[in-house]
């Protein structure tokens, strides 16, 4: 019995070298994260800062992912140097951010985010902070540039598994909040009082769901419970920040799981009007889920994904609905489509600020769609020549696969691209109806059968 106890103490199971701050320090042998696993740019940042007498650690997602034997997406470094001091040490760096300032340090093609240790806005001693945190009437933190020490910095982070500090020169891992235990238990646990932490920053609710989906972890009951009740707070978050988080969720490689979890936690309603409405319609849901599956597959295969394409798929069924309605009111096919696009984008923009350049891509993709229905004369040839043809084709393929259009249309276009130029001529559908009559017979239904649309 005693022998067993001593064995467990020596193996570190019972004895954890807890410092005064409450941190547990783990040596290399108990975590196995080596210096070689850290990216060149992150090492350059921590080494340089440490050589100037500052402390510097790899933190956040990279440490979490390395402990989980996953490849980190990017690196974050935390230090006691101020943003100005960091900026002064690296030629290729810039200070960014309003809510809190961080420094981007670039090396080769990599960018490392360096943040100065900060304290929670109500942390003891933070009264003396130079730039105090301010909150809105819901408790949301508007600015939190209150500098602090390493322990305070750990406490202001969101999840215990995101509050681990790795020192690449000593290979020590500092764990202030039981993050290593939670990683082992595959559990997401917020640091501090969950309700208060969500009020301070409602985006944390989305982060919890994103990590739950991406890591396939359980959400600790106390962390999970307030989410449903507080979900409305997301409407106070600036639209641009919501868009950033939305993009992270959709491009995580686990978009399907994330959207499912968002619905389970009651977070999709109201928060993202686009998902809200679309997921309620069977055809819309099928289309969106297929688009997300595609995106996940491409990301996992390290292929590029276009956010414009993704967002145009998310909103497509809204556009379709508006298009039909406006046509029924008497506007003709194409002008009705353009009006529908504007309407949907406008409705969306209050909540989620989709950047202008993406809006351009989205409109282009939508506007291409009616052209896929035209398979006579020179029109298919002109469409094929367009730089955006491929994206438009992929989009049309999804419409067919989801059951919105006949699969025959997709097969035709697939074949049209593959065959020799001479064979393309043979594939064209006949100009069956004389031009004048065709114009008069213009259909008023936005979603037409392929045959009807070809006669337009
Ligand atoms: P990934 O980069 O893989 O998406 P991450 O955890 O690194 O995950 P980042 O957004 O890069 O996420 O943030 C880096 C770290 O900053 C987090 O690990 C966490 O410690 C802290 N952090 C980020 N956002 C918040 C937040 N809203 N509230 C508290 N801490 C946060
Ligand atoms: Mg990160």
mmCIF file of N, CA and C in Angstrom, residues 283-334:
data_model
loop_
_atom_site.group_PDB
_atom_site.id
_atom_site.type_symbol
_atom_site.label_atom_id
_atom_site.label_comp_id
_atom_site.label_asym_id
_atom_site.label_seq_id
_atom_site.Cartn_x
_atom_site.Cartn_y
_atom_site.Cartn_z
ATOM 1 N N UNK A 283 -35.374 21.943 -47.680
ATOM 2 C CA UNK A 283 -34.498 22.011 -48.845
ATOM 3 C C UNK A 283 -33.301 22.913 -48.554
ATOM 4 N N UNK A 284 -33.593 23.989 -47.834
ATOM 5 C CA UNK A 284 -32.524 24.919 -47.457
ATOM 6 C C UNK A 284 -31.517 24.245 -46.563
ATOM 7 N N UNK A 285 -32.003 23.483 -45.590
ATOM 8 C CA UNK A 285 -31.098 22.809 -44.667
ATOM 9 C C UNK A 285 -30.219 21.809 -45.418
ATOM 10 N N UNK A 286 -30.827 21.080 -46.333
ATOM 11 C CA UNK A 286 -30.070 20.081 -47.080
ATOM 12 C C UNK A 286 -28.959 20.767 -47.875
ATOM 13 N N UNK A 287 -29.312 21.862 -48.515
ATOM 14 C CA UNK A 287 -28.348 22.603 -49.330
ATOM 15 C C UNK A 287 -27.197 23.133 -48.468
ATOM 16 N N UNK A 288 -27.550 23.750 -47.328
ATOM 17 C CA UNK A 288 -26.527 24.313 -46.439
ATOM 18 C C UNK A 288 -25.626 23.201 -45.885
ATOM 19 N N UNK A 289 -26.235 22.114 -45.451
ATOM 20 C CA UNK A 289 -25.440 21.031 -44.876
ATOM 21 C C UNK A 289 -24.495 20.434 -45.915
ATOM 22 N N UNK A 290 -24.975 20.315 -47.153
ATOM 23 C CA UNK A 290 -24.099 19.784 -48.199
ATOM 24 C C UNK A 290 -22.948 20.746 -48.470
ATOM 25 N N UNK A 291 -23.261 22.034 -48.459
ATOM 26 C CA UNK A 291 -22.207 23.033 -48.682
ATOM 27 C C UNK A 291 -21.179 22.967 -47.547
ATOM 28 N N UNK A 292 -21.653 22.797 -46.327
ATOM 29 C CA UNK A 292 -20.738 22.735 -45.181
ATOM 30 C C UNK A 292 -19.909 21.449 -45.213
ATOM 31 N N UNK A 293 -20.546 20.352 -45.608
ATOM 32 C CA UNK A 293 -19.794 19.090 -45.726
ATOM 33 C C UNK A 293 -18.661 19.235 -46.739
ATOM 34 N N UNK A 294 -19.008 19.853 -47.868
ATOM 35 C CA UNK A 294 -17.998 20.109 -48.901
ATOM 36 C C UNK A 294 -16.836 20.914 -48.364
ATOM 37 N N UNK A 295 -17.196 21.967 -47.621
ATOM 38 C CA UNK A 295 -16.178 22.857 -47.058
ATOM 39 C C UNK A 295 -15.290 22.077 -46.089
ATOM 40 N N UNK A 296 -15.916 21.298 -45.225
ATOM 41 C CA UNK A 296 -15.141 20.512 -44.253
ATOM 42 C C UNK A 296 -14.168 19.574 -44.967
ATOM 43 N N UNK A 297 -14.666 18.919 -46.003
ATOM 44 C CA UNK A 297 -13.806 17.984 -46.740
ATOM 45 C C UNK A 297 -12.626 18.711 -47.372
ATOM 46 N N UNK A 298 -12.902 19.857 -47.973
ATOM 47 C CA UNK A 298 -11.825 20.614 -48.624
ATOM 48 C C UNK A 298 -10.797 21.071 -47.601
ATOM 49 N N UNK A 299 -11.255 21.524 -46.451
ATOM 50 C CA UNK A 299 -10.313 22.016 -45.444
ATOM 51 C C UNK A 299 -9.470 20.872 -44.901
ATOM 52 N N UNK A 300 -10.105 19.740 -44.691
ATOM 53 C CA UNK A 300 -9.336 18.596 -44.182
ATOM 54 C C UNK A 300 -8.335 18.095 -45.205
ATOM 55 N N UNK A 301 -8.639 18.317 -46.491
ATOM 56 C CA UNK A 301 -7.698 17.884 -47.543
ATOM 57 C C UNK A 301 -6.718 19.009 -47.887
ATOM 58 N N UNK A 302 -6.696 20.051 -47.040
ATOM 59 C CA UNK A 302 -5.805 21.199 -47.254
ATOM 60 C C UNK A 302 -6.034 21.930 -48.563
ATOM 61 N N UNK A 303 -7.267 21.887 -49.035
ATOM 62 C CA UNK A 303 -7.583 22.626 -50.259
ATOM 63 C C UNK A 303 -8.171 23.981 -49.858
ATOM 64 N N UNK A 304 -8.041 24.937 -50.750
ATOM 65 C CA UNK A 304 -8.534 26.279 -50.436
ATOM 66 C C UNK A 304 -10.059 26.316 -50.383
ATOM 67 N N UNK A 305 -10.569 27.214 -49.570
ATOM 68 C CA UNK A 305 -12.013 27.416 -49.508
ATOM 69 C C UNK A 305 -12.269 28.904 -49.688
ATOM 70 N N UNK A 306 -13.269 29.228 -50.499
ATOM 71 C CA UNK A 306 -13.563 30.644 -50.680
ATOM 72 C C UNK A 306 -14.704 31.057 -49.755
ATOM 73 N N UNK A 307 -14.429 31.991 -48.832
ATOM 74 C CA UNK A 307 -15.492 32.435 -47.923
ATOM 75 C C UNK A 307 -16.679 33.015 -48.682
ATOM 76 N N UNK A 308 -16.414 33.663 -49.825
ATOM 77 C CA UNK A 308 -17.500 34.218 -50.623
ATOM 78 C C UNK A 308 -18.434 33.114 -51.089
ATOM 79 N N UNK A 309 -17.846 32.027 -51.533
ATOM 80 C CA UNK A 309 -18.645 30.877 -51.985
ATOM 81 C C UNK A 309 -19.492 30.345 -50.829
ATOM 82 N N UNK A 310 -18.831 30.196 -49.692
ATOM 83 C CA UNK A 310 -19.508 29.634 -48.526
ATOM 84 C C UNK A 310 -20.702 30.488 -48.098
ATOM 85 N N UNK A 311 -20.472 31.785 -47.994
ATOM 86 C CA UNK A 311 -21.572 32.657 -47.568
ATOM 87 C C UNK A 311 -22.665 32.750 -48.631
ATOM 88 N N UNK A 312 -22.273 32.626 -49.896
ATOM 89 C CA UNK A 312 -23.331 32.671 -50.914
ATOM 90 C C UNK A 312 -24.194 31.418 -50.810
ATOM 91 N N UNK A 313 -23.619 30.297 -50.412
ATOM 92 C CA UNK A 313 -24.449 29.103 -50.237
ATOM 93 C C UNK A 313 -25.357 29.268 -49.010
ATOM 94 N N UNK A 314 -24.810 29.854 -47.952
ATOM 95 C CA UNK A 314 -25.612 30.001 -46.729
ATOM 96 C C UNK A 314 -26.855 30.847 -46.956
ATOM 97 N N UNK A 315 -26.723 31.837 -47.818
ATOM 98 C CA UNK A 315 -27.856 32.744 -48.025
ATOM 99 C C UNK A 315 -28.707 32.408 -49.246
ATOM 100 N N UNK A 316 -28.314 31.407 -49.994
ATOM 101 C CA UNK A 316 -28.966 31.146 -51.273
ATOM 102 C C UNK A 316 -30.473 30.954 -51.162
ATOM 103 N N UNK A 317 -30.900 30.163 -50.203
ATOM 104 C CA UNK A 317 -32.335 29.890 -50.134
ATOM 105 C C UNK A 317 -33.146 31.107 -49.699
ATOM 106 N N UNK A 318 -32.497 32.010 -49.011
ATOM 107 C CA UNK A 318 -33.162 33.281 -48.703
ATOM 108 C C UNK A 318 -33.347 34.090 -49.983
ATOM 109 N N UNK A 319 -32.280 34.096 -50.801
ATOM 110 C CA UNK A 319 -32.345 34.825 -52.069
ATOM 111 C C UNK A 319 -33.451 34.215 -52.942
ATOM 112 N N UNK A 320 -33.461 32.904 -52.970
ATOM 113 C CA UNK A 320 -34.433 32.189 -53.791
ATOM 114 C C UNK A 320 -35.866 32.558 -53.390
ATOM 115 N N UNK A 321 -36.070 32.601 -52.082
ATOM 116 C CA UNK A 321 -37.411 32.911 -51.579
ATOM 117 C C UNK A 321 -37.828 34.327 -51.996
ATOM 118 N N UNK A 322 -36.894 35.277 -51.806
ATOM 119 C CA UNK A 322 -37.190 36.668 -52.156
ATOM 120 C C UNK A 322 -37.372 36.806 -53.668
ATOM 121 N N UNK A 323 -36.555 36.083 -54.410
ATOM 122 C CA UNK A 323 -36.615 36.131 -55.877
ATOM 123 C C UNK A 323 -38.010 35.722 -56.361
ATOM 124 N N UNK A 324 -38.492 34.613 -55.820
ATOM 125 C CA UNK A 324 -39.834 34.125 -56.181
ATOM 126 C C UNK A 324 -40.899 35.154 -55.855
ATOM 127 N N UNK A 325 -40.777 35.722 -54.660
ATOM 128 C CA UNK A 325 -41.795 36.674 -54.224
ATOM 129 C C UNK A 325 -41.816 37.899 -55.140
ATOM 130 N N UNK A 326 -40.626 38.411 -55.443
ATOM 131 C CA UNK A 326 -40.556 39.646 -56.249
ATOM 132 C C UNK A 326 -41.049 39.373 -57.674
ATOM 133 N N UNK A 327 -40.728 38.192 -58.178
ATOM 134 C CA UNK A 327 -41.238 37.844 -59.509
ATOM 135 C C UNK A 327 -42.753 37.754 -59.504
ATOM 136 N N UNK A 328 -43.282 37.183 -58.442
ATOM 137 C CA UNK A 328 -44.745 37.044 -58.359
ATOM 138 C C UNK A 328 -45.401 38.421 -58.324
ATOM 139 N N UNK A 329 -44.629 39.414 -57.857
ATOM 140 C CA UNK A 329 -45.179 40.779 -57.822
ATOM 141 C C UNK A 329 -45.099 41.451 -59.194
ATOM 142 N N UNK A 330 -44.482 40.751 -60.163
ATOM 143 C CA UNK A 330 -44.523 41.253 -61.527
ATOM 144 C C UNK A 330 -43.186 41.653 -62.136
ATOM 145 N N UNK A 331 -42.117 41.665 -61.346
ATOM 146 C CA UNK A 331 -40.824 42.054 -61.919
ATOM 147 C C UNK A 331 -40.268 40.863 -62.710
ATOM 148 N N UNK A 332 -39.550 41.141 -63.794
ATOM 149 C CA UNK A 332 -39.083 40.023 -64.619
ATOM 150 C C UNK A 332 -37.846 39.354 -63.999
ATOM 151 N N UNK A 333 -37.542 38.202 -64.539
ATOM 152 C CA UNK A 333 -36.560 37.277 -63.983
ATOM 153 C C UNK A 333 -35.276 37.900 -63.389
ATOM 154 N N UNK A 334 -34.471 38.511 -64.260
ATOM 155 C CA UNK A 334 -33.158 38.984 -63.802
ATOM 156 C C UNK A 334 -33.247 40.198 -62.871
#
